[in-house]
């Protein structure tokens, strides 16, 4: 079977001009007007070649350093990289997929999509032997190596033979196949989750997250959300969720729900939250929703709020302003989390009486749309029942939530001030 | 046998032919290049198209229609004098006039036409455009996306220089943004984004509403004639603001004069949402092209609304690049369509255009993550994929021992299929399959003529094929004949007649817009002209025609 390089009639290269030259000669012969089948083949080879070139761009390789290996029947192949003039092969550093970063999209922040750090952090998490094995091979071909012991042999068998996961994960990520890949990726994740034995192996998840397929989805928000929904729907226990969060380059937030049947903490059901981990970094125009909400509000207060949101270790903004409409249960969880965090954590001490912060809480995209739902009330009531609210904070909360039709009622208990919520 | 390109616009339409290495604009029967996309029914039941109809939008709003391109593919109708017209039928009247004008101008038959459509037209709207062509008797094999046409026109004038271009086509009713790579005489459209409900018309509406607000009138309670007068005045103010800093709008209504002064800055602050609407497609097009703003070498503006200095400035600010406005925004798209017609017929060799499908095509599948019986979209051909393209995907059984496959094809980006455009369905039997096992492969092929072919291949090798083509008229030959007959009976007779009717329409429009003292003048000369026509005295007609048109020229500016 021919690789796309054979279709173009050139050797592997990172020089886009060479690729274009070859493409233009072919396409003038077989244009979209005359020969559809041939054009389709040439065009997809061209796109694959450009994508290949972009992925290797940062390594500054000469054309003769590429060696094509393992050509498979569908035309996909592995690439071995040789050193210059007999020198040892250089370390691999790839752009996972040719998707540029976007600086004006609020969901896409510098940290999350810094491909270099993601790649190096993955590399760091492997042992030296593993790295030696991996060096020179970039495709996650069937020969992908994990240490040779009983567990790893089992894992390899699981990935390669039982479910053929590796082949799916190693599938060629071309720009035009991105949206299809989301389905495949979710299918693979589902297979791993439903496997009792291997779902808790961190290394399996590492293979999953570092594979070319998933790395091509770094900018695909739908993918996070679907993965998140899949994991949360599966009611996994702590031992099953932590391997996923450990292996994930996005370090998602994990929080546990009480065990529905008993009190055994190891059986508690866990939830995972990818999006609240996208760090908040304010830049003018980057968060139009926040700016709109704070329009006509106190300018200094806004600056203070922004620097507070940037400073705290938790992405409170991500919790209060979810990108996607919150799944209903998540909204209750997140609201309780945000409330408790603001009222009790020492990091929020200075901001507890800030009008703007409470405005964000009550008018943000998390609570505002569902404020009339009884579950939200229960969560808020529970939270305020357990927490002492100082008098001046109460005033601010009262003011900011007044538009919602809810009223805070003060309740005295012995000589402490307690407050709880009442629905009017 | 001529092959022409037609820009069938929201407000204006135009035809161009590519001959001897350059594009030639075609003049219509009134000796103008541009034919307004307006249709009106005259007092005697004849149908007027073009300039005359545009004037009658003001004097007879209930008998006239325009901007029907915005409704192409929607099942709406406009009622003019008791006859209901679909947007397709109205567009076919425009095309029919253009065809007749071209044939008169060129002295030969029009063999084939390429019509431009906004890239963001969905399958329904494209189908409607083809139906309009069928009704008008034009042979149309291919539609071209407007931004691709604009890029072609720009590049043919500037010599296919390598680079990455962003083409922003902001017309009367639609906005399209495309990112184009040019290398080695290959024009590769990388991505298209747009909004087919945003255009220069929205500025007119904003100004008209502001005018009413400041004058304490209620826009929604005005009569159609009053609305039309204010609307037209707003449009003129918008155009005037391109050259002068301040304009004064003056509208006479019920013997009272209402005025408003307007500056560019005021217009900007009123039109915030419109500008926001421009920003999104620009961002999306760059994102989808997998480029960054730094990779863009040139920004090219086309479309009438790009004549507005505020729009240019806004685009300069969001892209950081001074946009190139050297192409004539009114004619670029028709020129591009004509060049494309030449390319298609090999009159123009060595230039290759590869275009894309701006929408995702996919099928509905069971939601296997939530598993709650809901369905979701499974994309097969992703948006911005080069045409022609064909992609195959496997699908798995959703229920135990499944024996039937029900493929529902959708077009659109939403994960919920019901939010997308339903294109068609395909049902077939298959051998019983266990839940979760592969049940079939679905292959979608979308070619450059807009024909979608869906193949379903089951595991036992059975293959079921269905073609969904947007040039497949949903109408039968009989229906087409019927509709043609309905409009034929009311079509215009001679170019003379059209010229006279256009002048009368113009006089009546200016009458609506003028003050009392001028109205008396117009009435006098108009009545003389009408009397002369009735008497069929050619000398008298010519005299009164000249005196009326001279008066109107004087009154208008």
PDB file of C-alpha atoms in Angstrom, chain A residues 182-376:
ATOM      1  CA  UNK A 182     -13.936  12.757  19.001  1.00  0.00           C
ATOM      2  CA  UNK A 183     -16.312   9.837  18.573  1.00  0.00           C
ATOM      3  CA  UNK A 184     -13.476   7.355  18.353  1.00  0.00           C
ATOM      4  CA  UNK A 185     -11.739   8.824  21.382  1.00  0.00           C
ATOM      5  CA  UNK A 186     -14.897   8.588  23.467  1.00  0.00           C
ATOM      6  CA  UNK A 187     -15.420   5.004  22.340  1.00  0.00           C
ATOM      7  CA  UNK A 188     -11.904   4.103  23.435  1.00  0.00           C
ATOM      8  CA  UNK A 189     -12.344   5.863  26.776  1.00  0.00           C
ATOM      9  CA  UNK A 190     -15.558   3.942  27.270  1.00  0.00           C
ATOM     10  CA  UNK A 191     -13.815   0.648  26.555  1.00  0.00           C
ATOM     11  CA  UNK A 192     -11.123   1.408  29.101  1.00  0.00           C
ATOM     12  CA  UNK A 193     -13.585   2.560  31.748  1.00  0.00           C
ATOM     13  CA  UNK A 194     -15.742  -0.516  31.386  1.00  0.00           C
ATOM     14  CA  UNK A 195     -12.718  -2.757  31.783  1.00  0.00           C
ATOM     15  CA  UNK A 196     -12.693  -3.634  35.510  1.00  0.00           C
ATOM     16  CA  UNK A 197      -9.050  -4.589  35.571  1.00  0.00           C
ATOM     17  CA  UNK A 198      -7.347  -2.058  33.346  1.00  0.00           C
ATOM     18  CA  UNK A 199      -9.490   0.979  33.988  1.00  0.00           C
ATOM     19  CA  UNK A 200      -7.515   1.639  37.164  1.00  0.00           C
ATOM     20  CA  UNK A 201      -4.080   1.355  35.545  1.00  0.00           C
ATOM     21  CA  UNK A 202      -2.532   4.791  35.301  1.00  0.00           C
ATOM     22  CA  UNK A 203      -0.294   3.694  32.467  1.00  0.00           C
ATOM     23  CA  UNK A 204      -3.267   2.725  30.332  1.00  0.00           C
ATOM     24  CA  UNK A 205      -4.651   6.210  30.771  1.00  0.00           C
ATOM     25  CA  UNK A 206      -1.267   7.688  29.999  1.00  0.00           C
ATOM     26  CA  UNK A 207      -1.209   5.798  26.738  1.00  0.00           C
ATOM     27  CA  UNK A 208      -4.669   7.154  26.139  1.00  0.00           C
ATOM     28  CA  UNK A 209      -3.869  10.795  26.831  1.00  0.00           C
ATOM     29  CA  UNK A 210      -0.506  10.938  25.089  1.00  0.00           C
ATOM     30  CA  UNK A 211      -1.619   9.164  21.946  1.00  0.00           C
ATOM     31  CA  UNK A 212      -1.626  11.117  18.681  1.00  0.00           C
ATOM     32  CA  UNK A 213      -5.394  10.838  18.545  1.00  0.00           C
ATOM     33  CA  UNK A 214      -6.066  12.525  21.884  1.00  0.00           C
ATOM     34  CA  UNK A 215      -3.286  15.065  21.514  1.00  0.00           C
ATOM     35  CA  UNK A 216      -4.998  16.145  18.321  1.00  0.00           C
ATOM     36  CA  UNK A 217      -8.065  16.953  20.403  1.00  0.00           C
ATOM     37  CA  UNK A 218      -6.344  19.360  22.806  1.00  0.00           C
ATOM     38  CA  UNK A 219      -8.402  22.245  21.570  1.00  0.00           C
ATOM     39  CA  UNK A 220     -11.663  20.383  21.246  1.00  0.00           C
ATOM     40  CA  UNK A 221     -13.914  21.566  24.050  1.00  0.00           C
ATOM     41  CA  UNK A 222     -16.670  19.165  23.076  1.00  0.00           C
ATOM     42  CA  UNK A 223     -14.220  16.375  23.679  1.00  0.00           C
ATOM     43  CA  UNK A 224     -13.539  17.428  27.297  1.00  0.00           C
ATOM     44  CA  UNK A 225     -17.169  17.783  28.006  1.00  0.00           C
ATOM     45  CA  UNK A 226     -18.058  14.427  26.560  1.00  0.00           C
ATOM     46  CA  UNK A 227     -15.204  12.736  28.377  1.00  0.00           C
ATOM     47  CA  UNK A 228     -16.299  14.417  31.576  1.00  0.00           C
ATOM     48  CA  UNK A 229     -19.889  13.305  31.074  1.00  0.00           C
ATOM     49  CA  UNK A 230     -18.781   9.764  30.324  1.00  0.00           C
ATOM     50  CA  UNK A 231     -16.652   9.517  33.449  1.00  0.00           C
ATOM     51  CA  UNK A 232     -19.264  11.088  35.696  1.00  0.00           C
ATOM     52  CA  UNK A 233     -22.013   8.918  34.280  1.00  0.00           C
ATOM     53  CA  UNK A 234     -20.011   5.795  35.095  1.00  0.00           C
ATOM     54  CA  UNK A 235     -20.132   6.376  38.884  1.00  0.00           C
ATOM     55  CA  UNK A 236     -16.493   5.502  39.426  1.00  0.00           C
ATOM     56  CA  UNK A 237     -14.880   5.113  42.807  1.00  0.00           C
ATOM     57  CA  UNK A 238     -11.810   6.955  44.039  1.00  0.00           C
ATOM     58  CA  UNK A 239      -9.415   4.254  42.880  1.00  0.00           C
ATOM     59  CA  UNK A 240     -10.856   4.430  39.391  1.00  0.00           C
ATOM     60  CA  UNK A 241     -10.986   8.200  39.008  1.00  0.00           C
ATOM     61  CA  UNK A 242      -7.556   9.158  40.348  1.00  0.00           C
ATOM     62  CA  UNK A 243      -5.622   7.227  37.677  1.00  0.00           C
ATOM     63  CA  UNK A 244      -7.509   9.254  35.079  1.00  0.00           C
ATOM     64  CA  UNK A 245      -6.829  12.604  36.698  1.00  0.00           C
ATOM     65  CA  UNK A 246      -3.173  11.630  37.287  1.00  0.00           C
ATOM     66  CA  UNK A 247      -2.616  10.702  33.688  1.00  0.00           C
ATOM     67  CA  UNK A 248      -4.512  13.624  32.231  1.00  0.00           C
ATOM     68  CA  UNK A 249      -2.360  16.543  31.148  1.00  0.00           C
ATOM     69  CA  UNK A 250      -5.197  18.876  32.123  1.00  0.00           C
ATOM     70  CA  UNK A 251      -5.145  17.974  35.857  1.00  0.00           C
ATOM     71  CA  UNK A 252      -8.890  18.001  36.310  1.00  0.00           C
ATOM     72  CA  UNK A 253     -10.533  18.717  39.648  1.00  0.00           C
ATOM     73  CA  UNK A 254     -11.824  15.596  41.367  1.00  0.00           C
ATOM     74  CA  UNK A 255     -14.451  15.777  44.068  1.00  0.00           C
ATOM     75  CA  UNK A 256     -16.252  12.955  45.786  1.00  0.00           C
ATOM     76  CA  UNK A 257     -19.860  12.353  46.593  1.00  0.00           C
ATOM     77  CA  UNK A 258     -20.830  10.431  49.705  1.00  0.00           C
ATOM     78  CA  UNK A 259     -21.071   6.701  49.201  1.00  0.00           C
ATOM     79  CA  UNK A 260     -24.762   6.130  48.560  1.00  0.00           C
ATOM     80  CA  UNK A 261     -24.898   2.767  50.358  1.00  0.00           C
ATOM     81  CA  UNK A 262     -22.608   3.053  53.347  1.00  0.00           C
ATOM     82  CA  UNK A 263     -19.779   4.916  54.892  1.00  0.00           C
ATOM     83  CA  UNK A 264     -16.779   3.180  53.319  1.00  0.00           C
ATOM     84  CA  UNK A 265     -14.755   6.105  51.938  1.00  0.00           C
ATOM     85  CA  UNK A 266     -12.992   3.976  49.354  1.00  0.00           C
ATOM     86  CA  UNK A 267     -16.360   3.261  47.768  1.00  0.00           C
ATOM     87  CA  UNK A 268     -17.354   6.888  47.537  1.00  0.00           C
ATOM     88  CA  UNK A 269     -18.361   7.900  44.056  1.00  0.00           C
ATOM     89  CA  UNK A 270     -16.149  10.506  42.443  1.00  0.00           C
ATOM     90  CA  UNK A 271     -16.803  13.191  39.909  1.00  0.00           C
ATOM     91  CA  UNK A 272     -14.271  14.794  37.622  1.00  0.00           C
ATOM     92  CA  UNK A 273     -14.318  18.330  36.312  1.00  0.00           C
ATOM     93  CA  UNK A 274     -12.021  19.297  33.457  1.00  0.00           C
ATOM     94  CA  UNK A 275     -13.118  22.796  32.764  1.00  0.00           C
ATOM     95  CA  UNK A 276     -12.731  24.446  36.125  1.00  0.00           C
ATOM     96  CA  UNK A 277      -9.020  23.749  35.815  1.00  0.00           C
ATOM     97  CA  UNK A 278      -8.558  26.057  32.893  1.00  0.00           C
ATOM     98  CA  UNK A 279      -6.770  28.858  34.710  1.00  0.00           C
ATOM     99  CA  UNK A 280      -8.261  32.327  34.755  1.00  0.00           C
ATOM    100  CA  UNK A 281      -5.954  34.985  33.312  1.00  0.00           C
ATOM    101  CA  UNK A 282      -7.626  38.294  32.669  1.00  0.00           C
ATOM    102  CA  UNK A 283      -6.945  40.287  29.533  1.00  0.00           C
ATOM    103  CA  UNK A 284      -9.182  43.039  28.264  1.00  0.00           C
ATOM    104  CA  UNK A 285     -11.744  41.633  25.869  1.00  0.00           C
ATOM    105  CA  UNK A 286     -10.901  38.051  26.677  1.00  0.00           C
ATOM    106  CA  UNK A 287     -13.829  37.536  29.053  1.00  0.00           C
ATOM    107  CA  UNK A 288     -16.683  39.511  27.493  1.00  0.00           C
ATOM    108  CA  UNK A 289     -19.284  37.894  29.756  1.00  0.00           C
ATOM    109  CA  UNK A 290     -17.480  39.020  32.866  1.00  0.00           C
ATOM    110  CA  UNK A 291     -17.014  42.505  31.462  1.00  0.00           C
ATOM    111  CA  UNK A 292     -20.667  42.742  30.600  1.00  0.00           C
ATOM    112  CA  UNK A 293     -21.678  41.636  34.048  1.00  0.00           C
ATOM    113  CA  UNK A 294     -19.410  44.220  35.668  1.00  0.00           C
ATOM    114  CA  UNK A 295     -20.318  47.053  33.323  1.00  0.00           C
ATOM    115  CA  UNK A 296     -21.062  50.259  35.192  1.00  0.00           C
ATOM    116  CA  UNK A 297     -19.662  48.736  38.372  1.00  0.00           C
ATOM    117  CA  UNK A 298     -16.879  50.120  40.508  1.00  0.00           C
ATOM    118  CA  UNK A 299     -13.630  50.088  38.445  1.00  0.00           C
ATOM    119  CA  UNK A 300     -11.236  49.538  41.354  1.00  0.00           C
ATOM    120  CA  UNK A 301     -13.421  46.816  42.739  1.00  0.00           C
ATOM    121  CA  UNK A 302     -13.288  45.101  39.365  1.00  0.00           C
ATOM    122  CA  UNK A 303      -9.487  45.237  39.314  1.00  0.00           C
ATOM    123  CA  UNK A 304      -9.426  43.779  42.802  1.00  0.00           C
ATOM    124  CA  UNK A 305     -11.828  41.020  41.805  1.00  0.00           C
ATOM    125  CA  UNK A 306      -9.783  40.124  38.753  1.00  0.00           C
ATOM    126  CA  UNK A 307      -6.504  39.920  40.639  1.00  0.00           C
ATOM    127  CA  UNK A 308      -8.243  37.852  43.311  1.00  0.00           C
ATOM    128  CA  UNK A 309      -9.611  35.411  40.724  1.00  0.00           C
ATOM    129  CA  UNK A 310      -6.156  35.105  39.180  1.00  0.00           C
ATOM    130  CA  UNK A 311      -4.424  34.574  42.520  1.00  0.00           C
ATOM    131  CA  UNK A 312      -6.517  31.839  44.115  1.00  0.00           C
ATOM    132  CA  UNK A 313      -5.479  28.261  43.351  1.00  0.00           C
ATOM    133  CA  UNK A 314      -9.009  27.212  42.441  1.00  0.00           C
ATOM    134  CA  UNK A 315     -10.519  28.435  39.198  1.00  0.00           C
ATOM    135  CA  UNK A 316     -13.534  29.989  40.827  1.00  0.00           C
ATOM    136  CA  UNK A 317     -14.362  31.801  37.608  1.00  0.00           C
ATOM    137  CA  UNK A 318     -14.536  28.532  35.708  1.00  0.00           C
ATOM    138  CA  UNK A 319     -16.918  27.157  38.313  1.00  0.00           C
ATOM    139  CA  UNK A 320     -19.185  30.203  38.346  1.00  0.00           C
ATOM    140  CA  UNK A 321     -19.153  30.815  34.591  1.00  0.00           C
ATOM    141  CA  UNK A 322     -19.195  27.346  33.034  1.00  0.00           C
ATOM    142  CA  UNK A 323     -18.506  27.188  29.308  1.00  0.00           C
ATOM    143  CA  UNK A 324     -21.260  24.705  28.688  1.00  0.00           C
ATOM    144  CA  UNK A 325     -24.668  24.825  30.300  1.00  0.00           C
ATOM    145  CA  UNK A 326     -24.058  22.932  33.524  1.00  0.00           C
ATOM    146  CA  UNK A 327     -25.526  19.475  33.788  1.00  0.00           C
ATOM    147  CA  UNK A 328     -28.099  19.986  36.477  1.00  0.00           C
ATOM    148  CA  UNK A 329     -26.432  17.931  39.142  1.00  0.00           C
ATOM    149  CA  UNK A 330     -23.111  19.624  38.533  1.00  0.00           C
ATOM    150  CA  UNK A 331     -24.723  22.996  39.094  1.00  0.00           C
ATOM    151  CA  UNK A 332     -25.751  22.051  42.638  1.00  0.00           C
ATOM    152  CA  UNK A 333     -22.343  20.584  43.401  1.00  0.00           C
ATOM    153  CA  UNK A 334     -20.526  23.546  42.007  1.00  0.00           C
ATOM    154  CA  UNK A 335     -22.761  26.102  43.707  1.00  0.00           C
ATOM    155  CA  UNK A 336     -22.202  24.482  47.077  1.00  0.00           C
ATOM    156  CA  UNK A 337     -18.503  24.321  46.391  1.00  0.00           C
ATOM    157  CA  UNK A 338     -18.321  27.987  45.439  1.00  0.00           C
ATOM    158  CA  UNK A 339     -20.352  29.108  48.440  1.00  0.00           C
ATOM    159  CA  UNK A 340     -18.397  27.099  50.901  1.00  0.00           C
ATOM    160  CA  UNK A 341     -15.121  28.111  49.362  1.00  0.00           C
ATOM    161  CA  UNK A 342     -15.867  31.810  49.519  1.00  0.00           C
ATOM    162  CA  UNK A 343     -17.270  31.685  53.031  1.00  0.00           C
ATOM    163  CA  UNK A 344     -14.705  29.446  54.666  1.00  0.00           C
ATOM    164  CA  UNK A 345     -11.417  29.448  52.848  1.00  0.00           C
ATOM    165  CA  UNK A 346      -8.728  31.785  54.213  1.00  0.00           C
ATOM    166  CA  UNK A 347      -7.744  32.812  50.664  1.00  0.00           C
ATOM    167  CA  UNK A 348     -11.089  34.518  50.275  1.00  0.00           C
ATOM    168  CA  UNK A 349     -11.009  36.342  53.573  1.00  0.00           C
ATOM    169  CA  UNK A 350     -10.445  39.774  52.089  1.00  0.00           C
ATOM    170  CA  UNK A 351     -13.010  39.362  49.351  1.00  0.00           C
ATOM    171  CA  UNK A 352     -15.847  37.990  51.423  1.00  0.00           C
ATOM    172  CA  UNK A 353     -17.570  41.359  51.639  1.00  0.00           C
ATOM    173  CA  UNK A 354     -16.977  42.288  48.012  1.00  0.00           C
ATOM    174  CA  UNK A 355     -20.129  43.324  46.235  1.00  0.00           C
ATOM    175  CA  UNK A 356     -18.688  42.385  42.883  1.00  0.00           C
ATOM    176  CA  UNK A 357     -17.737  38.867  43.905  1.00  0.00           C
ATOM    177  CA  UNK A 358     -21.236  38.125  45.137  1.00  0.00           C
ATOM    178  CA  UNK A 359     -22.630  39.715  42.042  1.00  0.00           C
ATOM    179  CA  UNK A 360     -20.578  37.238  40.014  1.00  0.00           C
ATOM    180  CA  UNK A 361     -21.891  34.418  42.189  1.00  0.00           C
ATOM    181  CA  UNK A 362     -25.562  35.231  41.860  1.00  0.00           C
ATOM    182  CA  UNK A 363     -25.681  36.637  38.355  1.00  0.00           C
ATOM    183  CA  UNK A 364     -23.084  34.350  36.808  1.00  0.00           C
ATOM    184  CA  UNK A 365     -23.944  31.571  34.430  1.00  0.00           C
ATOM    185  CA  UNK A 366     -23.973  28.897  37.124  1.00  0.00           C
ATOM    186  CA  UNK A 367     -26.521  29.999  39.686  1.00  0.00           C
ATOM    187  CA  UNK A 368     -28.589  32.624  37.921  1.00  0.00           C
ATOM    188  CA  UNK A 369     -30.251  30.303  35.402  1.00  0.00           C
ATOM    189  CA  UNK A 370     -31.201  27.694  37.991  1.00  0.00           C
ATOM    190  CA  UNK A 371     -31.727  29.842  41.072  1.00  0.00           C
ATOM    191  CA  UNK A 372     -35.412  28.995  41.237  1.00  0.00           C
ATOM    192  CA  UNK A 373     -34.703  25.239  41.412  1.00  0.00           C
ATOM    193  CA  UNK A 374     -35.280  23.666  44.844  1.00  0.00           C
ATOM    194  CA  UNK A 375     -32.018  21.692  44.698  1.00  0.00           C
ATOM    195  CA  UNK A 376     -30.009  24.869  44.515  1.00  0.00           C
TER     196      UNK A 376
END
